Amino acid sequence: MSELYTYAVARIRALEVALFSNATIDQLIACSDYEQCLQFLSEKGWGDSDTPLEAEAMLGREEEKIWEVVKDLHVEMDKFDVLSYPKLFHNLKAAIKEVCTEEKNRHIFYDDVSIPGDVMLEIVREKEFGKLPANMQNAAAEAYEALLHTRDGQLCDVIIDRAALDAVYAAGKEAKDPIIRDYAESTVAVADIKIAVRSQKTAKSLDFMTRAMADCDTVSVTALAKAALNGMDSIREYLMGTAYAEGAEALAESPSAFERWCDNRIIQTITPQKYNAFTIGPVIAYVIARQNEIKTVRIILSGKLNDLPEDSIRERVREMYV
């Protein structure tokens, strides 16, 4: 197995050369307008020769390329399940909302997951929740009934988002690969911190926060939620005593800085995998790095489309892996 990973990592090392560096991102931000950004991306090989010079087409094609690369490496695809959970649980949420509210064509579905949108819709319509993975079944039934009877879309979101976090964390706990354990821990902790910050801003109750947050080792859900009740300064004070002190500093700077830190924390978590050539780690890190790259490009394109100044765009961009 180590020989297989050695080959896969060698391939990934060659592909990492094409990843955008911080300097490349600076060049993209420096483009004069939205159209020049698209041209810049095309010259960097984004999209294919037949891909329209349109943001969603180019970004969608780059997402497809990620998984084409992984499949060509012939490594165990179940290692990447934890990365698909956000999209998979999103499909569940979108299907429940479409079925319960009868609002058609308002919800976006992902098809590059184990249960694509049309299949998820059929499962929800027939209430055949037993066909879902075990970690989705209870949440699906609870969210369906909650939305059907209360019409509370936020409650539906909370139920499913919490189940997604629990699924990510359980996958991390069960994983033998350190990168999956570390990724799961950081992902859930950062999500809990974001919930606390947003709940403080919108005056949510302690019950709401404890229902929305998922348990993890590096933050205390109870302490974090109680801090949120006491104000943003209390959240920052709590974070200063954890592994996420940089998040407290970002909170003090600006909302954009905080959102940027949330994503940067994940990149910092996977960066040590650059130096590990005998495990699946560098391959998983490459996938996360590419997804982060696409997200950052999307932020820049959105900023250009809305005529935001360069400084404002720069404040929002994420840290690159290379």
GROMACS .gro file of C-alpha atoms in nm, residues 37-46 53 58:
model
   12
   37CYS     CA    1  -0.988   3.784  -1.466
   38LEU     CA    2  -1.164   3.519  -1.675
   39GLN     CA    3  -0.905   3.557  -1.949
   40PHE     CA    4  -0.626   3.525  -1.692
   41LEU     CA    5  -0.779   3.202  -1.560
   42SER     CA    6  -0.817   3.065  -1.911
   43GLU     CA    7  -0.449   3.135  -1.981
   44LYS     CA    8  -0.364   2.946  -1.660
   45GLY     CA    9  -0.543   2.640  -1.797
   46TRP     CA   10  -0.873   2.673  -1.614
   53LEU     CA   11  -1.548   3.196  -2.077
   58MET     CA   12  -1.488   2.735  -1.555
   0.00000   0.00000   0.00000
